[in-house]
Coordinates of C-alpha atoms and ligand atoms in Angstrom, one line a residue:
X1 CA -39.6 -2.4 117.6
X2 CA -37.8 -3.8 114.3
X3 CA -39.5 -3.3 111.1
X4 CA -38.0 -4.7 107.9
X5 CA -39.7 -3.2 104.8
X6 CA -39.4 -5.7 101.6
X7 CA -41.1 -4.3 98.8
X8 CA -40.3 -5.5 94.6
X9 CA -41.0 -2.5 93.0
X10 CA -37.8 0.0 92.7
X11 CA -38.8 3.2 95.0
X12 CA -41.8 2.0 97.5
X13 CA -39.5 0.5 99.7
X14 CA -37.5 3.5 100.3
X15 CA -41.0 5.4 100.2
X16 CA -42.3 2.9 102.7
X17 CA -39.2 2.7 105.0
X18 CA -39.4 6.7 105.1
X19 CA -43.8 7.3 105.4
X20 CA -43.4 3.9 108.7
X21 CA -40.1 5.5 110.7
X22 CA -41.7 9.2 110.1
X23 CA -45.2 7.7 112.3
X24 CA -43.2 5.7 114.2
X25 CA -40.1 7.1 115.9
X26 CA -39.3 4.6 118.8
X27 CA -38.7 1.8 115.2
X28 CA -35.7 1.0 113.4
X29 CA -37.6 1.1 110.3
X30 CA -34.7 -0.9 107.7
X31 CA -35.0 -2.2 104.0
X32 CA -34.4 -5.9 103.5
X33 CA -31.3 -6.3 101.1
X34 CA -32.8 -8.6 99.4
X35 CA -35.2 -6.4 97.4
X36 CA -34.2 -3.4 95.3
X37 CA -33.8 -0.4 97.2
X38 CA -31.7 -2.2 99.5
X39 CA -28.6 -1.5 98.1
X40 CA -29.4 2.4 100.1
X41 CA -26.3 2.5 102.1
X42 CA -28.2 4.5 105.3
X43 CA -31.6 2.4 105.4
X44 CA -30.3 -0.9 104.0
X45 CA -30.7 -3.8 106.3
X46 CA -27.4 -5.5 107.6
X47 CA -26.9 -8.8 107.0
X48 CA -28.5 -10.4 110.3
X49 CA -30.9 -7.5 111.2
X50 CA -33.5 -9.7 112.8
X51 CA -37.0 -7.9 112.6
X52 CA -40.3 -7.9 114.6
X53 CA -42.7 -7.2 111.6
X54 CA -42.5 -7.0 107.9
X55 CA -44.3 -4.7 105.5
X56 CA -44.0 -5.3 101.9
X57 CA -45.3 -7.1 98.3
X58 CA -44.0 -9.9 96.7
X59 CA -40.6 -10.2 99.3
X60 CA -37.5 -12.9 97.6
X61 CA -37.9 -16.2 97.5
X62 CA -35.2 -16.4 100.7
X63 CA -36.6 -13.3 102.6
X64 CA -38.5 -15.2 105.2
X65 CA -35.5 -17.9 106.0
X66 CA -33.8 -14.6 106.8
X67 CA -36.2 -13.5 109.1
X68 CA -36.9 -15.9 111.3
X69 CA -38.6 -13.9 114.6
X70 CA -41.3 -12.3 112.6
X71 CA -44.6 -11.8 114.6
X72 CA -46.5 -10.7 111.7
X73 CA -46.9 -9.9 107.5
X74 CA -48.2 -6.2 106.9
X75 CA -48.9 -6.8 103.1
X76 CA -48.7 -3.2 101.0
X77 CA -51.7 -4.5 99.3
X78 CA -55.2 -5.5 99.9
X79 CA -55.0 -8.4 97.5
X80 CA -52.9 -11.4 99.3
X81 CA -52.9 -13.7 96.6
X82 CA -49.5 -14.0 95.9
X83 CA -48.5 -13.7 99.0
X84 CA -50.1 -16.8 99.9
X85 CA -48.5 -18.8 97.4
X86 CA -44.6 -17.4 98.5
X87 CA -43.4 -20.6 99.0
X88 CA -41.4 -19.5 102.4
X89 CA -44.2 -18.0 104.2
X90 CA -45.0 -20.1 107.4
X91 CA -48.0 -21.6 107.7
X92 CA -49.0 -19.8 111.0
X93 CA -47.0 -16.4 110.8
X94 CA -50.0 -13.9 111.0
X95 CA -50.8 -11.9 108.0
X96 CA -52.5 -8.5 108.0
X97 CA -53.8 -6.7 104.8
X98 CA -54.2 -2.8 103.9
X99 CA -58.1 -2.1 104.4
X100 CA -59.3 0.5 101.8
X101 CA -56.3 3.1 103.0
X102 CA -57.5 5.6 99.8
X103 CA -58.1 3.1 97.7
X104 CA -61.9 2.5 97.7
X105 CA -62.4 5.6 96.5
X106 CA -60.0 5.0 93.3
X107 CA -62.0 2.3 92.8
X108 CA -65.0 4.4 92.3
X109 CA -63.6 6.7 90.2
X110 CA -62.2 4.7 87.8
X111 CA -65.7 2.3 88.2
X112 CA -67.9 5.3 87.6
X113 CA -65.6 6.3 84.7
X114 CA -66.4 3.2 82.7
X115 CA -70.2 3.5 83.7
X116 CA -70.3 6.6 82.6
X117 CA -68.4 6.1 79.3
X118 CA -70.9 3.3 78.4
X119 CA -73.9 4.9 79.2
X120 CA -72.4 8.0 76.6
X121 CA -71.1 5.9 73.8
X122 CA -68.1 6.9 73.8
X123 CA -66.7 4.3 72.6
X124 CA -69.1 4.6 69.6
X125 CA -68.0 8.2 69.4
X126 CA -64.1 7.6 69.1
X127 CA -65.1 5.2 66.4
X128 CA -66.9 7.3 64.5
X129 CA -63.8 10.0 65.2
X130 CA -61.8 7.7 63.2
X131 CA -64.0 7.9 60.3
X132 CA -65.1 11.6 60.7
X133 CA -68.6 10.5 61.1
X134 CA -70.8 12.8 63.0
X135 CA -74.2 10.8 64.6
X136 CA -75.3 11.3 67.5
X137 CA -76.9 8.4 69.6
X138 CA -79.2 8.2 72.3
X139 CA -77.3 8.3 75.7
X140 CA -78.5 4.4 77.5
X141 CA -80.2 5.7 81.1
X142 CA -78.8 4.7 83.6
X143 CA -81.7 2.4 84.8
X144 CA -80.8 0.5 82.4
X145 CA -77.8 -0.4 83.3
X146 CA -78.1 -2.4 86.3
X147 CA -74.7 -3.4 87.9
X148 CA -73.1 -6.6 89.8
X149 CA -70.8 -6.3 92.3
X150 CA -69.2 -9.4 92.8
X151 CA -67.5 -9.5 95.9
X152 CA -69.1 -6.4 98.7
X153 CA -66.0 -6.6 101.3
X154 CA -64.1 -2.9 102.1
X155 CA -63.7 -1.6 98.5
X156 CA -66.8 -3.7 96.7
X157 CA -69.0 -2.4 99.1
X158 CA -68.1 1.2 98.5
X159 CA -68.0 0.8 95.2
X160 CA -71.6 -0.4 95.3
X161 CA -73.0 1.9 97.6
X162 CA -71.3 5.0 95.6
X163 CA -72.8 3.5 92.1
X164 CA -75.8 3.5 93.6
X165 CA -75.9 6.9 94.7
X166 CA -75.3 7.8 91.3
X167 CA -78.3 6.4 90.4
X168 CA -77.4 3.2 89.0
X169 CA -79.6 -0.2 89.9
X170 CA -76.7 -2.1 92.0
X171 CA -77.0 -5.3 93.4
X172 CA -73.8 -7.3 95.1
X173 CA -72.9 -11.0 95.1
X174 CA -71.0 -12.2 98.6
X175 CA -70.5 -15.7 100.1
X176 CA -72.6 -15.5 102.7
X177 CA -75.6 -13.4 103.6
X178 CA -74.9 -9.9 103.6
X179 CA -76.8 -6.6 104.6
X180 CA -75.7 -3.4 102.9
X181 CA -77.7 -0.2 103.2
X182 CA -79.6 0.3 99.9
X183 CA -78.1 -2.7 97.9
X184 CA -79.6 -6.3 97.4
X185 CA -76.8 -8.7 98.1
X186 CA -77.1 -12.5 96.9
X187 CA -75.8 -14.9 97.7
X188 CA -75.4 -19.1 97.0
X189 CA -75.6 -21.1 94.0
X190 CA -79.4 -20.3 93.4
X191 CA -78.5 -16.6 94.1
X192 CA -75.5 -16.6 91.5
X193 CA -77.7 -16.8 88.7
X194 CA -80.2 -14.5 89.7
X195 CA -77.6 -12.2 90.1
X196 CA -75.9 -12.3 87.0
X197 CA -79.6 -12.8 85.0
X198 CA -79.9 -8.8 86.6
X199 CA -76.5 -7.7 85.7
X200 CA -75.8 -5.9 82.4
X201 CA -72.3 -4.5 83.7
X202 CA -70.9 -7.2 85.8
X203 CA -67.7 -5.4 88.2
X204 CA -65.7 -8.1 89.7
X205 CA -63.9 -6.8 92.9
X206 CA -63.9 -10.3 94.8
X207 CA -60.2 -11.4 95.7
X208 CA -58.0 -14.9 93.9
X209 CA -59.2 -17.6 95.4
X210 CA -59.3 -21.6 94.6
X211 CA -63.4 -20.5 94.6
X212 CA -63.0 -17.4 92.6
X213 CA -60.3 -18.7 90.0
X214 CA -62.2 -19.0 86.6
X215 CA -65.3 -18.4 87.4
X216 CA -66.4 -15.5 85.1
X217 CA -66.3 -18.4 82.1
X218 CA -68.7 -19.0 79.2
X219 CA -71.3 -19.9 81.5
X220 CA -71.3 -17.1 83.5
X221 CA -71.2 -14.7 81.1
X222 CA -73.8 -15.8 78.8
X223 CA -76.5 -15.6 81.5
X224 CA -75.3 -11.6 81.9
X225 CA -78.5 -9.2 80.2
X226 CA -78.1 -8.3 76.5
X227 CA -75.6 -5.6 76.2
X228 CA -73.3 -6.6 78.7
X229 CA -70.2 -5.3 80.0
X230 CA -67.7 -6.6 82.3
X231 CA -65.3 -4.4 84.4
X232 CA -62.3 -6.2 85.9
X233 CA -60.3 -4.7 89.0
X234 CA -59.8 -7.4 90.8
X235 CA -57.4 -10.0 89.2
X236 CA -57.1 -11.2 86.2
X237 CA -57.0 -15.4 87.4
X238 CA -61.1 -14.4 88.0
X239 CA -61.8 -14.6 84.0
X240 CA -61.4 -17.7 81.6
X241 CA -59.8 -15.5 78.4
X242 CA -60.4 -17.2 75.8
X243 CA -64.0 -16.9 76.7
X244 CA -64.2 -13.6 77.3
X245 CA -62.8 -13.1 73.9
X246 CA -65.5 -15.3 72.6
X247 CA -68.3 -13.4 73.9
X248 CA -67.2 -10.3 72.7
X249 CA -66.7 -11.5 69.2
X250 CA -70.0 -13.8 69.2
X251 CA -71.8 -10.0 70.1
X252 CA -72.8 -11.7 74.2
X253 CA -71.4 -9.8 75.8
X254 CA -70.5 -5.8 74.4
X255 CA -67.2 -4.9 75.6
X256 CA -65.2 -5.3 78.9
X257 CA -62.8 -3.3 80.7
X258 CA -59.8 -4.7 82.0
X259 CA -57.3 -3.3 84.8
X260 CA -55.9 -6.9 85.7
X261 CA -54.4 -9.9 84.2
X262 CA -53.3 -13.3 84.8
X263 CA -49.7 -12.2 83.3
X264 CA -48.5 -8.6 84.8
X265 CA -46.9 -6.8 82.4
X266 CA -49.4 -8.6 79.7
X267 CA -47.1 -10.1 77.3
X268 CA -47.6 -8.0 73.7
X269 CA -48.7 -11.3 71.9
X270 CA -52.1 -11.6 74.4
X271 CA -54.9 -10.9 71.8
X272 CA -56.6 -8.7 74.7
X273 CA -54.2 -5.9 73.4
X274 CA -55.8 -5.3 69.9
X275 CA -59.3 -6.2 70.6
X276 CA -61.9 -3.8 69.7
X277 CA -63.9 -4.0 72.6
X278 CA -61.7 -4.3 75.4
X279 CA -60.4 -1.5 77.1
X280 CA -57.4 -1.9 79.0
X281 CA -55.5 0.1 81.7
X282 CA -52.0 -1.5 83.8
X283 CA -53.7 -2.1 87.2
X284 CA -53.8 1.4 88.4
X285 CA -57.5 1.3 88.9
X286 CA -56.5 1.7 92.7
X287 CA -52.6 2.6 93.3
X288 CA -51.6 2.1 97.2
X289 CA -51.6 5.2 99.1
X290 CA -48.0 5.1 100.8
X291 CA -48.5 8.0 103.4
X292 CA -52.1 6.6 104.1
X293 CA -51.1 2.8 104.3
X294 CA -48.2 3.7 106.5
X295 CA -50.6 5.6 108.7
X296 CA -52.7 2.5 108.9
X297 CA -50.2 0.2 109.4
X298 CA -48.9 2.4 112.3
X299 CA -52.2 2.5 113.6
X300 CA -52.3 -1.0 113.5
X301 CA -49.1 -1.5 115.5
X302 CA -49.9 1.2 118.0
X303 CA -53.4 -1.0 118.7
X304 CA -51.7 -4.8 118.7
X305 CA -49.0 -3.3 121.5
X306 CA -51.8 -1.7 123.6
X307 CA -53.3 -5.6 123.3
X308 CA -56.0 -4.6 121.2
X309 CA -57.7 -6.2 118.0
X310 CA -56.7 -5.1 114.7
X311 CA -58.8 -5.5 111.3
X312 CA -57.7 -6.9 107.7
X313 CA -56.3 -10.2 109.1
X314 CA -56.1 -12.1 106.8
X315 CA -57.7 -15.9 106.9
X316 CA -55.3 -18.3 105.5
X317 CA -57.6 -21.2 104.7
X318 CA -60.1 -18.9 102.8
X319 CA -57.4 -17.6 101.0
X320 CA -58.2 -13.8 101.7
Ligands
NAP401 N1 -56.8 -3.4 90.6 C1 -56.4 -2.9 91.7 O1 -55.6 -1.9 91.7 C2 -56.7 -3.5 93.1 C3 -56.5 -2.7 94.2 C4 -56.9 -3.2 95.4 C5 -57.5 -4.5 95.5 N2 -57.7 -5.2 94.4 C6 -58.4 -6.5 94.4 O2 -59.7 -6.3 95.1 C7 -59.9 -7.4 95.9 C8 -61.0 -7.0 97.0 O3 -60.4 -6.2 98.0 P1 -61.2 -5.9 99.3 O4 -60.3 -5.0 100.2 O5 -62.5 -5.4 99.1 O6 -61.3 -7.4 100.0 P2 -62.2 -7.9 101.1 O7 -62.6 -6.8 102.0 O8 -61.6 -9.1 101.6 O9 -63.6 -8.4 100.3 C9 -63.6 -9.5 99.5 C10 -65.1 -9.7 99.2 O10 -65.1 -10.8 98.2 C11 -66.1 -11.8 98.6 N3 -65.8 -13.1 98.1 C12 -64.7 -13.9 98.4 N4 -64.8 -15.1 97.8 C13 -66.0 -15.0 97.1 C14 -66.7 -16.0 96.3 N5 -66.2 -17.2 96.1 N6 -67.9 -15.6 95.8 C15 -68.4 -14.4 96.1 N7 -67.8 -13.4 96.8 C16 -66.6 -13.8 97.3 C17 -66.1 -11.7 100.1 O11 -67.3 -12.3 100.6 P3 -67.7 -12.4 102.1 O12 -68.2 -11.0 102.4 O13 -68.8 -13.3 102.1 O14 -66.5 -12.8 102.9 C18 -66.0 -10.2 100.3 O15 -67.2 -9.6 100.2 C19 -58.6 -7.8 96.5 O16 -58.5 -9.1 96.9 C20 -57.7 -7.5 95.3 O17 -57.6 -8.7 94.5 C21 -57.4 -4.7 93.2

């Protein structure tokens, strides 16, 4: 088996090249020239290394001319988005996506994090640091602070089930009908507003798609309960900025947390930087795992050569 890792972030092809040939030791495990560790004069691909599969994120513009007999995409990530729109990918060359591999719980952590901070103030606390003000405030129990999930796939549905172990009120928002063991999921147009009337912190984890692309707007997040927060680890493309910003400063909605953006790096000018009641991290709410996505992709190869099924494909029409 041929495996050609093409990765755009210096260091994780190397680091994926190394985790895939350590699991699977029949592979010549190589990393495509065209991306930048492979200029590493042992694991660099020659020119006309023809592979069997591909693992990677965001590969060159010319990578899949150069690798014509690929049977299938592993993507590094569990978002495909971008992906999707890569201009060379063929239309029918199977896709497969990294299901949780460590990341779900990330996702919790970081989710409970915010919950947590909310229901303390302590955002009302570091302001009052500023001013040397000592008052204290009533922590907000966490019954009332009922949360969305929108989107209750691998990682929403974990996040939901985990938030409401913690004894938040969590309800989840899919396409279709879906049952999940002590969370109400909605769904349809009739069910999107009932869902976000009951939502006071509203966690998007549903992936870029032409149905998902603005549609946390005005709209939707007026009809959030008063007090609202909004927590976004899934992509940026999901939330119309300017009215975001406009809820905040109109007092609709009370802060947000933000881990993704349309533009990655966000450019310094973006107002999102200086706003008081944003918080912002760089999309690390949920970091791939190398050594556990490897394992998984692995797995996945082991399973497809014994002619067995393998979760995470992804559906190209639905865009995820
Ligand atoms: N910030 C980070 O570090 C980070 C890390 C990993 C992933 N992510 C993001 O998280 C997303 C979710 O990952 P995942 O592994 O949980 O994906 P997944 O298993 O494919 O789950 C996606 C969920 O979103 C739902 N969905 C899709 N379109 C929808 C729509 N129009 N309205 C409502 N729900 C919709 C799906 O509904 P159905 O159940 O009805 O199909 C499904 O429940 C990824 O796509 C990626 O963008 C971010």
């Amino acid at each position: 088996m041929r495996i050609v890792v093409a990765h755009s972030e210096p260091g994780s092809g190397l680091a994926w090249r190394h985790e895939l040939a350590e699991r699977l030791p029949g592979a010549i495990v190589l990393v495509d020239p065209g991306t930048p560790d492979g200029h590493d004069g042992r694991h660099a691909a020659p020119a006309g290394f023809v592979a069997d599969w591909a693992v990677g994120w965001a590969p060159p513009a010319d990578f899949f001319a150069r690798q014509p007999s690929l049977r299938g995409f592993f993507s590094s990530g569990a978002g495909v988005d971008n992906l999707l729109r890569h201009p060379g990918l063929p239309a029918a060359l199977p896709v497969i996506r990294l299901e949780d591999a460590g990341m779900g719980a990330l996702m919790v952590d970081y989710c409970l994090h915010e919950l947590l901070r909310i229901a303390g103030r302590f955002d009302t606390y570091a302001a009052q640091q500023a001013r040397a003000n000592w008052t204290e405030h009533a922590p907000i129990p966490r019954a009332e602070l009922p949360v969305g999930v929108l989107g209750v796939g691998v990682l929403g549905a974990h996040v939901a089930r985990e938030l409401a172990r913690a004894g938040f009120p969590v309800r989840g928002f899919a396409r279709g009908p879906r049952a999940l063991d002590g969370v109400e999921v909605l769904h349809g147009p009739q069910g999107w507003h009932a869902f976000l009337a009951a939502t006071r912190v509203l966690i998007l984890l549903a992936p870029r798609t032409p149905e998902t692309e603005d549609l946390i707007d005005a709209d939707a997040l007026s009809r959030l309960r008063p007090g609202g927060w909004l927590i976004n680890v899934a992509r940026g493309a999901l939330v119309v900025d300017a009215d975001l910003i406009d809820a905040l400063d109109a007092g609709r909605l009370e802060g947000a947390t933000l881990d993704v953006f349309r533009q990655e790096p966000l450019p310094a000018s973006h107002p999102f930087w200086r706003h008081p009641r944003i918080r912002m991290t760089p999309h690390v709410s949920a970091p791939t795992q190398v050594a556990v996505s490897a394992a998984q992709v692995a797995a996945k190869l082991g399973a497809i050569g014994r002619g067995e099924s393998v979760g995470g494909i992804v559906e190209r029409a639905r865009g995820y």
